[in-house]
Short mmCIF file of C-alpha atoms and ligand atoms in Angstrom, two decimals:
data_model
loop_
_atom_site.label_atom_id
_atom_site.label_comp_id
_atom_site.label_asym_id
_atom_site.label_seq_id
_atom_site.Cartn_x
_atom_site.Cartn_y
_atom_site.Cartn_z
CA MET A 1 31.16 17.17 18.98
CA GLY A 2 33.47 18.80 15.82
CA GLU A 3 33.99 22.19 15.08
CA ARG A 4 30.82 24.42 14.54
CA ARG A 5 30.78 25.63 10.69
CA HIS A 6 28.75 28.52 9.34
CA MET A 7 27.34 28.04 6.04
CA ALA A 8 26.44 30.37 2.94
CA THR A 9 22.85 31.52 2.75
CA VAL A 10 20.43 32.45 0.25
CA ALA A 11 19.04 36.37 1.45
CA ALA A 12 16.28 36.36 3.72
CA PRO A 13 14.21 37.78 6.16
CA ARG A 14 15.55 36.66 9.35
CA THR A 15 18.42 34.63 8.58
CA PRO A 16 19.08 31.70 11.00
CA PRO A 17 22.93 30.47 11.96
CA GLY A 18 23.32 27.37 9.58
CA PRO A 19 25.38 26.46 5.85
CA PRO A 20 26.34 28.46 3.30
CA ARG A 21 23.69 30.50 1.68
CA PRO A 22 23.54 32.07 -2.27
CA ARG A 23 23.60 35.89 -2.27
CA ASN A 24 20.68 35.80 -4.46
CA PRO A 25 17.34 34.41 -3.32
CA VAL A 26 16.73 31.65 -5.33
CA ARG A 27 12.58 32.79 -5.45
CA ARG A 28 10.92 33.27 -2.57
CA VAL A 29 7.99 31.66 -3.71
CA LEU A 30 9.46 27.97 -4.81
CA PRO A 31 10.20 27.84 -8.40
CA ALA A 32 7.82 26.42 -11.13
CA LYS A 33 8.07 22.75 -10.08
CA ARG A 34 10.25 21.77 -13.08
CA ASP A 35 12.77 24.30 -11.95
CA ARG A 36 12.79 22.92 -8.71
CA LEU A 37 15.16 20.28 -8.94
CA ALA A 38 17.63 22.45 -11.62
CA ALA A 39 17.03 24.61 -8.81
CA MET A 40 18.25 22.28 -5.53
CA THR A 41 21.32 20.75 -8.30
CA ALA A 42 22.68 24.31 -8.88
CA LEU A 43 22.58 25.28 -4.88
CA ARG A 44 24.77 21.70 -4.48
CA ASP A 45 27.23 22.99 -7.65
CA ARG A 46 27.51 26.27 -6.62
CA TYR A 47 27.69 26.21 -3.03
CA GLY A 48 28.68 22.79 -1.65
CA PRO A 49 27.08 19.72 0.26
CA ALA A 50 25.07 22.22 2.50
CA VAL A 51 23.55 24.77 1.89
CA ARG A 52 20.29 26.61 3.41
CA PHE A 53 17.93 28.77 1.14
CA PRO A 54 14.95 30.39 1.90
CA VAL A 55 11.10 29.48 0.21
CA GLY A 56 8.50 32.13 1.34
CA PRO A 57 8.86 33.00 5.34
CA LEU A 58 10.33 29.19 5.04
CA TRP A 59 13.59 27.97 5.84
CA PHE A 60 14.74 24.86 3.64
CA TYR A 61 18.88 23.41 5.04
CA LEU A 62 19.93 21.40 1.74
CA PHE A 63 22.56 18.02 2.61
CA SER A 64 23.81 16.53 -0.20
CA ASP A 65 26.98 14.65 0.82
CA PRO A 66 26.46 11.10 2.00
CA ASP A 67 28.26 11.70 5.21
CA LEU A 68 26.19 14.18 5.92
CA VAL A 69 22.81 12.85 4.60
CA GLN A 70 23.53 9.88 7.02
CA GLU A 71 23.88 12.10 9.68
CA VAL A 72 20.29 13.53 9.04
CA LEU A 73 18.37 10.01 8.39
CA VAL A 74 20.71 7.99 11.03
CA GLY A 75 23.19 9.89 13.28
CA SER A 76 21.05 12.80 14.22
CA ALA A 77 17.25 10.58 13.55
CA GLU A 78 16.58 11.86 16.93
CA ASP A 79 16.88 15.47 16.58
CA MET A 80 14.42 15.11 13.92
CA ALA A 81 10.93 15.58 13.84
CA LEU A 82 8.97 14.71 10.56
CA GLY A 83 9.07 16.70 7.43
CA ARG A 84 6.13 18.60 6.68
CA MET A 85 5.86 15.96 3.63
CA HIS A 86 4.76 14.00 6.52
CA GLY A 87 2.39 16.38 8.43
CA ALA A 88 0.66 16.64 4.74
CA VAL A 89 0.22 12.51 3.64
CA GLY A 90 -1.15 11.94 7.76
CA ARG A 91 -3.93 14.20 6.83
CA ILE A 92 -4.63 10.96 4.65
CA THR A 93 -3.40 8.29 6.24
CA GLY A 94 -3.98 9.11 9.83
CA ASP A 95 -1.54 7.12 12.20
CA GLY A 96 -0.17 5.16 9.76
CA LEU A 97 3.08 4.23 9.53
CA PHE A 98 4.60 7.51 7.45
CA SER A 99 3.24 9.59 9.73
CA SER A 100 3.59 8.18 13.31
CA THR A 101 6.16 8.25 15.75
CA GLY A 102 7.47 6.99 18.90
CA ASP A 103 6.42 3.84 20.09
CA LEU A 104 3.18 3.52 18.14
CA HIS A 105 5.20 3.85 14.71
CA ARG A 106 8.52 1.34 16.71
CA ARG A 107 5.24 -1.31 17.27
CA GLN A 108 3.58 -1.15 14.01
CA ARG A 109 6.31 -1.76 12.12
CA ARG A 110 7.57 -4.47 14.06
CA ILE A 111 4.03 -6.02 13.35
CA VAL A 112 3.70 -5.06 9.84
CA GLN A 113 7.78 -6.22 9.18
CA PRO A 114 6.98 -9.98 7.72
CA ALA A 115 4.56 -9.22 5.39
CA PHE A 116 7.58 -7.43 3.71
CA HIS A 117 10.31 -10.04 4.32
CA ARG A 118 11.90 -12.08 1.62
CA SER A 119 10.11 -15.18 2.57
CA SER A 120 6.78 -13.54 2.21
CA ILE A 121 8.01 -11.86 -0.70
CA ARG A 122 8.71 -15.08 -2.50
CA THR A 123 4.97 -16.39 -2.17
CA TYR A 124 3.95 -13.01 -3.74
CA VAL A 125 6.04 -13.66 -7.09
CA ASP A 126 2.96 -15.59 -8.66
CA HIS A 127 0.48 -12.43 -8.30
CA ILE A 128 3.27 -10.34 -9.84
CA ASP A 129 4.04 -12.93 -12.69
CA ALA A 130 0.04 -13.06 -13.18
CA ARG A 131 -0.55 -9.26 -13.06
CA THR A 132 2.00 -8.71 -15.59
CA GLU A 133 0.98 -11.48 -17.95
CA ALA A 134 -2.09 -10.10 -18.16
CA MET A 135 -1.09 -6.59 -18.64
CA LEU A 136 1.06 -7.59 -21.51
CA ASP A 137 -1.83 -9.25 -22.95
CA THR A 138 -3.50 -6.33 -23.45
CA TRP A 139 -0.28 -4.50 -25.11
CA GLU A 140 -0.39 -6.97 -27.73
CA HIS A 141 -3.77 -5.90 -29.25
CA ALA A 142 -2.95 -2.22 -28.60
CA GLY A 143 -0.11 -1.65 -30.10
CA ARG A 144 1.05 1.55 -28.52
CA VAL A 145 0.18 2.39 -24.68
CA ASP A 146 1.19 5.11 -22.18
CA ILE A 147 3.37 3.51 -20.08
CA VAL A 148 2.49 5.31 -16.90
CA ARG A 149 -1.33 4.72 -16.58
CA GLU A 150 0.01 0.76 -17.59
CA THR A 151 2.51 0.80 -14.68
CA THR A 152 -0.20 2.89 -12.60
CA ALA A 153 -2.70 -0.15 -13.31
CA LEU A 154 -0.12 -2.87 -12.47
CA ALA A 155 1.33 -1.51 -9.51
CA MET A 156 -2.73 -0.64 -7.32
CA HIS A 157 -3.36 -4.70 -9.01
CA VAL A 158 0.23 -6.09 -7.15
CA VAL A 159 -0.83 -3.53 -4.25
CA THR A 160 -4.10 -5.46 -3.53
CA ASP A 161 -2.82 -8.87 -4.00
CA THR A 162 0.40 -8.88 -1.94
CA ILE A 163 -0.65 -5.97 0.79
CA LEU A 164 -4.36 -6.84 1.36
CA GLY A 165 -3.77 -10.46 0.30
CA GLY A 166 -6.04 -10.49 -2.89
CA GLU A 167 -9.01 -8.78 -0.94
CA ARG A 168 -11.19 -7.53 -3.33
CA ILE A 169 -11.10 -3.10 -3.71
CA GLU A 170 -14.85 -2.62 -4.25
CA ASP A 171 -14.81 -0.65 -6.79
CA SER A 172 -11.07 0.58 -7.88
CA ASP A 173 -12.89 2.84 -10.34
CA ALA A 174 -13.99 5.20 -7.40
CA MET A 175 -10.32 3.99 -5.62
CA TYR A 176 -8.23 5.16 -8.63
CA GLU A 177 -9.70 8.59 -8.77
CA TRP A 178 -9.38 9.27 -4.96
CA MET A 179 -6.05 8.19 -4.87
CA GLY A 180 -5.88 10.90 -7.52
CA ALA A 181 -7.59 13.76 -5.40
CA GLY A 182 -5.43 12.91 -2.72
CA VAL A 183 -1.93 13.19 -4.46
CA GLU A 184 -3.82 16.50 -6.09
CA TRP A 185 -4.00 17.70 -3.12
CA LEU A 186 -1.53 16.83 -1.40
CA ASP A 187 0.92 18.28 -4.39
CA SER A 188 -0.86 21.11 -3.34
CA MET A 189 0.19 21.41 0.41
CA LEU A 190 3.79 21.57 -0.22
CA THR A 191 3.80 25.35 -1.48
CA PRO A 192 4.55 27.41 1.25
CA LEU A 193 1.00 28.70 1.36
CA GLY A 194 -0.33 25.08 0.98
CA PRO A 195 -1.27 24.50 4.47
CA ALA A 196 -3.28 28.09 4.71
CA LEU A 197 -5.02 27.07 1.28
CA ALA A 198 -6.29 23.89 2.48
CA LYS A 199 -8.20 25.80 4.23
CA LEU A 200 -10.76 27.02 1.77
CA PRO A 201 -13.86 25.43 0.84
CA ASN A 202 -13.09 25.23 -2.82
CA ARG A 203 -13.12 22.14 -5.25
CA ARG A 204 -10.00 20.57 -4.99
CA ASN A 205 -10.48 20.78 -0.58
CA ARG A 206 -14.01 19.33 -1.25
CA ALA A 207 -12.48 16.71 -3.55
CA PHE A 208 -9.94 15.99 -0.85
CA ASP A 209 -12.61 15.71 1.82
CA ARG A 210 -14.93 13.45 -0.27
CA ALA A 211 -11.60 11.34 -1.12
CA SER A 212 -10.22 10.83 2.05
CA ASP A 213 -14.27 9.79 3.44
CA GLY A 214 -13.79 7.07 0.25
CA LEU A 215 -11.11 5.62 1.23
CA ARG A 216 -11.71 5.41 4.97
CA SER A 217 -15.28 3.95 4.51
CA THR A 218 -13.73 1.06 1.90
CA PHE A 219 -10.75 0.26 3.94
CA GLU A 220 -13.07 -0.57 7.23
CA ARG A 221 -15.66 -2.70 4.74
CA MET A 222 -12.33 -4.49 3.84
CA ILE A 223 -10.67 -5.09 7.58
CA ALA A 224 -14.39 -6.13 8.52
CA LEU A 225 -14.70 -8.80 5.57
CA ARG A 226 -11.55 -10.49 6.03
CA ARG A 227 -12.02 -11.04 9.27
CA ALA A 228 -15.59 -12.33 9.01
CA GLU A 229 -13.87 -14.61 5.99
CA GLY A 230 -10.67 -15.50 9.40
CA ARG A 231 -8.41 -16.20 5.72
CA GLU A 232 -4.83 -16.67 7.12
CA GLY A 233 -2.06 -15.43 4.86
CA PRO A 234 1.58 -13.96 4.63
CA ASP A 235 0.35 -10.19 4.03
CA ALA A 236 0.14 -7.33 5.73
CA LEU A 237 -3.54 -6.88 6.39
CA TRP A 238 -3.47 -10.41 8.21
CA ALA A 239 -0.57 -9.51 9.92
CA LEU A 240 -2.75 -6.20 11.09
CA LEU A 241 -5.74 -8.24 11.60
CA SER A 242 -3.97 -11.22 13.80
CA ALA A 243 -1.62 -9.04 16.02
CA THR A 244 -2.73 -8.00 19.64
CA ASP A 245 -1.14 -4.99 21.70
CA GLU A 246 1.01 -5.59 25.39
CA ASP A 247 -2.26 -6.33 26.79
CA GLY A 248 -3.36 -8.83 24.48
CA ALA A 249 -6.38 -6.91 22.57
CA PRO A 250 -6.62 -6.23 19.15
CA LEU A 251 -5.54 -3.93 17.55
CA PRO A 252 -8.37 -1.18 16.91
CA ASP A 253 -9.73 -1.11 13.20
CA ASP A 254 -9.12 2.67 12.36
CA LEU A 255 -4.93 2.27 13.68
CA ILE A 256 -5.90 -1.10 10.58
CA ARG A 257 -7.53 1.20 7.94
CA ASP A 258 -4.64 3.74 8.48
CA GLU A 259 -1.59 1.49 7.93
CA LEU A 260 -3.65 -0.08 4.58
CA ILE A 261 -4.38 3.32 3.01
CA THR A 262 -0.70 4.61 4.12
CA MET A 263 1.15 1.55 2.36
CA VAL A 264 -1.49 1.32 -0.51
CA LEU A 265 -0.68 5.47 -0.74
CA ALA A 266 3.35 4.82 -0.57
CA GLY A 267 3.44 2.04 -2.50
CA GLN A 268 1.72 2.33 -5.30
CA GLU A 269 2.61 5.56 -7.48
CA THR A 270 6.42 5.27 -6.66
CA THR A 271 6.71 1.82 -7.87
CA ALA A 272 5.01 2.85 -11.01
CA ILE A 273 7.45 5.71 -11.21
CA ALA A 274 10.17 3.55 -10.84
CA LEU A 275 9.78 0.98 -13.64
CA SER A 276 7.86 3.75 -15.79
CA TRP A 277 10.96 5.98 -15.70
CA THR A 278 13.30 2.55 -16.03
CA LEU A 279 11.53 1.64 -19.42
CA ARG A 280 11.16 5.00 -21.03
CA LEU A 281 15.47 4.60 -20.20
CA LEU A 282 15.50 1.33 -21.40
CA ALA A 283 13.85 2.07 -24.68
CA ASP A 284 17.05 4.95 -25.86
CA HIS A 285 19.23 1.87 -24.76
CA PRO A 286 18.16 -0.92 -26.36
CA GLU A 287 21.67 -2.50 -25.90
CA ALA A 288 21.03 -2.87 -21.92
CA GLU A 289 16.91 -4.03 -23.20
CA GLU A 290 18.02 -6.73 -24.76
CA ARG A 291 20.54 -8.02 -22.17
CA ILE A 292 17.42 -8.35 -19.89
CA ALA A 293 15.36 -9.89 -22.53
CA ALA A 294 17.87 -12.35 -23.15
CA GLU A 295 18.26 -12.67 -18.79
CA ALA A 296 14.67 -12.87 -18.70
CA ARG A 297 14.51 -16.10 -21.26
CA ALA A 298 17.42 -17.94 -19.57
CA ALA A 299 15.60 -17.21 -16.03
CA THR A 300 12.30 -19.12 -14.85
CA LEU A 301 10.51 -16.52 -12.86
CA ASP A 302 9.98 -18.34 -9.56
CA ASP A 303 10.64 -17.10 -5.91
CA GLY A 304 14.28 -17.88 -6.90
CA ALA A 305 13.54 -15.04 -10.06
CA LEU A 306 15.68 -12.30 -8.37
CA ASP A 307 18.62 -14.09 -7.77
CA ALA A 308 18.70 -14.69 -11.45
CA LEU A 309 17.70 -11.48 -12.57
CA THR A 310 20.86 -9.38 -11.57
CA TRP A 311 21.18 -7.66 -14.38
CA THR A 312 17.62 -6.69 -14.90
CA ARG A 313 17.56 -5.73 -10.97
CA ARG A 314 20.66 -3.12 -11.73
CA CYS A 315 18.94 -1.39 -14.80
CA VAL A 316 15.77 -0.63 -12.32
CA GLU A 317 18.17 0.45 -9.52
CA GLU A 318 19.52 2.75 -11.77
CA GLY A 319 16.36 4.16 -13.22
CA MET A 320 16.06 5.27 -9.48
CA ARG A 321 19.60 6.61 -9.29
CA LEU A 322 18.57 8.95 -11.79
CA TYR A 323 14.81 9.38 -11.66
CA PRO A 324 13.92 8.56 -7.92
CA PRO A 325 10.49 8.57 -7.07
CA ALA A 326 11.02 10.01 -3.65
CA TRP A 327 12.99 13.45 -4.73
CA VAL A 328 13.32 14.15 -1.12
CA VAL A 329 13.41 12.99 2.02
CA SER A 330 12.39 15.51 4.17
CA ARG A 331 12.51 16.31 8.17
CA ILE A 332 12.12 19.51 10.69
CA ALA A 333 14.71 19.92 12.90
CA ALA A 334 13.37 19.53 16.71
CA ARG A 335 15.53 21.11 18.76
CA ASP A 336 18.87 23.46 17.87
CA THR A 337 21.44 21.09 16.56
CA THR A 338 23.97 20.26 14.54
CA ILE A 339 25.00 18.65 11.04
CA GLY A 340 27.98 17.45 10.19
CA GLY A 341 29.56 20.58 12.57
CA TRP A 342 26.93 23.06 10.71
CA GLU A 343 24.22 24.63 13.10
CA VAL A 344 20.65 24.05 12.04
CA PRO A 345 18.72 25.78 14.51
CA LYS A 346 15.02 24.26 15.74
CA GLY A 347 12.37 24.26 13.04
CA VAL A 348 13.86 24.92 10.04
CA ASN A 349 12.99 22.20 6.94
CA VAL A 350 15.85 19.70 6.96
CA PHE A 351 16.46 18.02 2.76
CA ALA A 352 18.10 15.09 1.45
CA SER A 353 17.22 14.41 -2.07
CA PRO A 354 18.11 11.49 -3.84
CA TRP A 355 17.55 13.88 -6.77
CA VAL A 356 20.91 15.46 -5.93
CA THR A 357 22.57 13.48 -4.18
CA HIS A 358 22.16 10.46 -7.39
CA ARG A 359 23.86 13.63 -9.50
CA ASP A 360 26.86 14.49 -7.85
CA PRO A 361 29.92 14.32 -10.23
CA GLU A 362 32.27 13.28 -7.64
CA LEU A 363 30.07 10.21 -6.56
CA TRP A 364 29.32 9.53 -9.83
CA PRO A 365 31.60 9.75 -12.74
CA ASP A 366 29.48 10.40 -15.45
CA PRO A 367 26.33 11.79 -13.36
CA GLU A 368 23.53 11.99 -16.19
CA ARG A 369 24.49 8.68 -18.32
CA PHE A 370 22.14 5.68 -17.62
CA ALA A 371 25.11 2.66 -16.66
CA PRO A 372 23.59 -0.22 -14.53
CA GLU A 373 26.69 -1.24 -14.16
CA GLN A 374 27.86 1.59 -11.83
CA VAL A 375 25.12 1.09 -8.77
CA SER A 376 27.37 -0.64 -6.42
CA SER A 377 30.14 -0.07 -3.94
CA ARG A 378 29.59 2.82 -3.32
CA HIS A 379 29.34 5.09 0.34
CA LYS A 380 26.30 3.68 1.34
CA PHE A 381 24.33 7.07 1.29
CA ALA A 382 25.30 7.72 -1.90
CA TYR A 383 22.24 5.87 -3.12
CA PHE A 384 19.27 6.42 -1.20
CA PRO A 385 16.21 5.81 -3.10
CA PHE A 386 14.44 4.57 -0.36
CA GLY A 387 15.95 6.62 2.14
CA GLY A 388 17.38 5.06 5.73
CA GLY A 389 17.72 4.26 9.40
CA ALA A 390 14.81 3.42 11.65
CA ARG A 391 12.10 4.92 8.72
CA LYS A 392 13.64 3.12 5.68
CA CYS A 393 10.98 2.19 3.52
CA ILE A 394 9.70 -1.49 4.38
CA GLY A 395 8.70 -1.71 0.78
CA SER A 396 11.77 -1.33 -0.17
CA THR A 397 12.35 -5.06 -1.51
CA LEU A 398 8.89 -5.38 -2.60
CA ALA A 399 8.95 -2.67 -4.45
CA VAL A 400 12.63 -3.79 -6.18
CA TRP A 401 11.41 -7.11 -6.65
CA GLU A 402 8.17 -6.28 -8.61
CA ALA A 403 9.78 -3.84 -10.74
CA THR A 404 12.33 -5.85 -11.58
CA ILE A 405 10.26 -9.84 -12.25
CA ALA A 406 7.59 -7.04 -13.74
CA LEU A 407 10.77 -5.60 -16.00
CA ALA A 408 11.79 -9.21 -17.39
CA LEU A 409 8.56 -10.06 -18.34
CA ILE A 410 7.63 -7.48 -20.29
CA ALA A 411 11.71 -7.70 -22.00
CA ARG A 412 10.88 -11.16 -23.27
CA ARG A 413 7.45 -10.61 -24.39
CA VAL A 414 7.41 -7.45 -26.40
CA ARG A 415 9.72 -4.64 -27.54
CA LEU A 416 8.89 -1.23 -26.82
CA ARG A 417 9.97 2.11 -28.44
CA PRO A 418 9.44 6.06 -27.73
CA GLU A 419 6.84 8.15 -29.44
CA GLY A 420 8.59 11.10 -28.90
CA PRO A 421 10.96 12.92 -26.26
CA PRO A 422 10.77 11.59 -22.74
CA PRO A 423 8.32 14.52 -20.70
CA PRO A 424 9.96 16.12 -18.29
CA PRO A 425 10.64 14.96 -14.48
CA VAL A 426 7.95 17.03 -12.44
CA ALA A 427 8.94 17.62 -8.61
CA GLN A 428 5.55 16.89 -6.28
CA LEU A 429 4.97 14.89 -3.85
CA THR A 430 6.50 12.57 -6.19
CA LEU A 431 9.80 12.67 -9.26
CA ARG A 432 6.23 12.19 -11.68
CA PRO A 433 6.37 11.93 -15.53
CA GLY A 434 5.18 15.29 -16.41
CA GLY A 435 2.82 14.19 -18.95
CA PRO A 436 2.35 10.57 -21.00
CA ILE A 437 5.40 8.22 -21.93
CA TRP A 438 3.55 6.61 -25.15
CA MET A 439 5.51 3.90 -26.51
CA SER A 440 4.78 1.25 -29.48
CA VAL A 441 4.47 -2.49 -28.84
CA ALA A 442 6.14 -4.96 -30.63
CA SER A 443 5.86 -8.71 -29.99
CA ARG A 444 9.31 -10.11 -30.00
C1 HEM B 501 10.47 2.53 -5.62
C2 HEM B 501 9.32 1.82 -4.71
C3 HEM B 501 9.22 2.83 -3.69
C4 HEM B 501 9.48 4.38 -3.20
C5 HEM B 501 11.04 5.12 -4.17
C6 HEM B 501 9.83 4.58 -1.85
C7 HEM B 501 10.78 5.31 -1.23
C8 HEM B 501 10.37 5.74 0.21
C9 HEM B 501 11.12 6.67 0.95
C10 HEM B 501 12.29 7.59 0.77
C11 HEM B 501 10.36 6.27 2.42
C12 HEM B 501 11.44 7.34 3.65
C13 HEM B 501 10.63 8.59 4.06
C14 HEM B 501 11.31 8.82 4.70
O1 HEM B 501 12.38 8.59 5.09
O2 HEM B 501 10.63 10.40 5.53
C15 HEM B 501 9.76 5.66 2.28
C16 HEM B 501 8.68 5.15 3.13
C17 HEM B 501 7.68 3.83 3.22
N1 HEM B 501 7.49 3.07 2.46
FE1 HEM B 501 8.27 3.22 0.43
N2 HEM B 501 8.79 3.31 -1.42
C18 HEM B 501 8.70 2.64 -2.40
C19 HEM B 501 7.67 1.54 -2.21
C20 HEM B 501 7.30 1.13 -1.03
C21 HEM B 501 6.14 -0.01 -1.26
C22 HEM B 501 5.43 -1.12 -2.20
C23 HEM B 501 5.07 0.08 -0.02
C24 HEM B 501 4.36 -0.70 1.06
C25 HEM B 501 3.53 -1.37 0.04
C26 HEM B 501 5.93 1.13 0.60
C27 HEM B 501 5.68 1.72 1.76
C28 HEM B 501 6.06 2.75 2.96
C29 HEM B 501 6.01 2.95 4.16
C30 HEM B 501 5.05 2.20 5.12
C31 HEM B 501 6.81 3.91 4.50
C32 HEM B 501 7.13 4.45 6.03
C33 HEM B 501 7.89 3.61 6.37
C34 HEM B 501 8.24 4.17 8.23
O3 HEM B 501 8.56 5.22 8.18
O4 HEM B 501 8.71 3.31 8.95
N3 HEM B 501 7.09 2.25 -0.16
N4 HEM B 501 9.31 5.02 0.92
#
């Protein structure tokens, strides 16, 4: 083990050992949601790649150098328990992949992995095509669209077609409402007082309880239907239904249900956000958009699409550099440990933030500029929109394919022009646009 280092810290209740801390508290309670991003970037700019700060009674250790990020997510992964965000999400997703640990996590990941292999994803391309074309049909009549709303609906359809094997969601309006209530509740849980407030009998908590019940029963019915139907497929639902445990017994329905809710929750909003931000960035970079349109016209959008759409994919990746939908990956130190030689005591929150690292001027010469050609050949963890290590996003390839194909089809058929400046990013559970993104639509 290397030399032990002590880091600067923001003044705080009882200061644990560790990396540098700023003299003035960043603010005791997390700053306004919009300021969180600026506050974290400012900490990195001022105090370097390892800094700790208190928020209310909690301590946060932010590591932003790629080597340190790699240590948090891979090298010292065994010393890290899942973060507060995982605990909150687990209230909806139960034992699903996002919140499970140890053997259960490893086993479940093995079972669903094939549904996310390239070979399975190739079979999903037709669904992505069909859903995007159907969305574009409605755009042509609309004249102007809210991109956030549209991509959210698209991503929900694609998750249903792919992960759930096209199994019909009985009441998709209710599903949206439940997802919305779930996400709103999760956002509120990320504040220092969140867990205490979650116990109050208020509107938000009641809506959350209704949403959890609604989601669970909808997915339970879906599982029963598919089992009765016996229809095979490359999708995750079928992989779970046909899997057996070590004793040859089928997986319990409540575990399958938890997995499905996890994937819908983890895969829908993130992908929609990635596509929304990329479309908004492209609206200010018509030359990049034209290049996508040309690439899309030359390609046949079949299962080899991704190989042909190199520029389009780079635009998606660059969009996620500037606006990573998962703006922070969080852990809690499970025991006293060190990261890069800095002491990290048991119980503190450990952050690696794609938002911060993706905008580090030492890694990206012109970090604020949208420059699709620059995503490549850096340190592996200079760019980590999907996290890394054993818990790296299982849906990363699907998400990139989905956004790339949708982007190509959109650029091939229509030209989008922004109506007003982009909304500010809001750092909650995900990096959401802080309002609608209205764009006018003109056919090509
Ligand atoms: C642009 C879209 C997406 C982004 C930016 C994203 C980001 C992430 C990140 C950063 C993690 C790691 C969290 C951690 O280590 O704490 C993660 C995990 C996960 N993601 Fe994604 N994700 C996206 C799309 C998807 C899709 C499409 C699915 C599935 C349909 C999905 C399912 C999951 C699951 C199940 C996990 C937990 C994996 C595990 O712990 O083993 N994600 N995602």
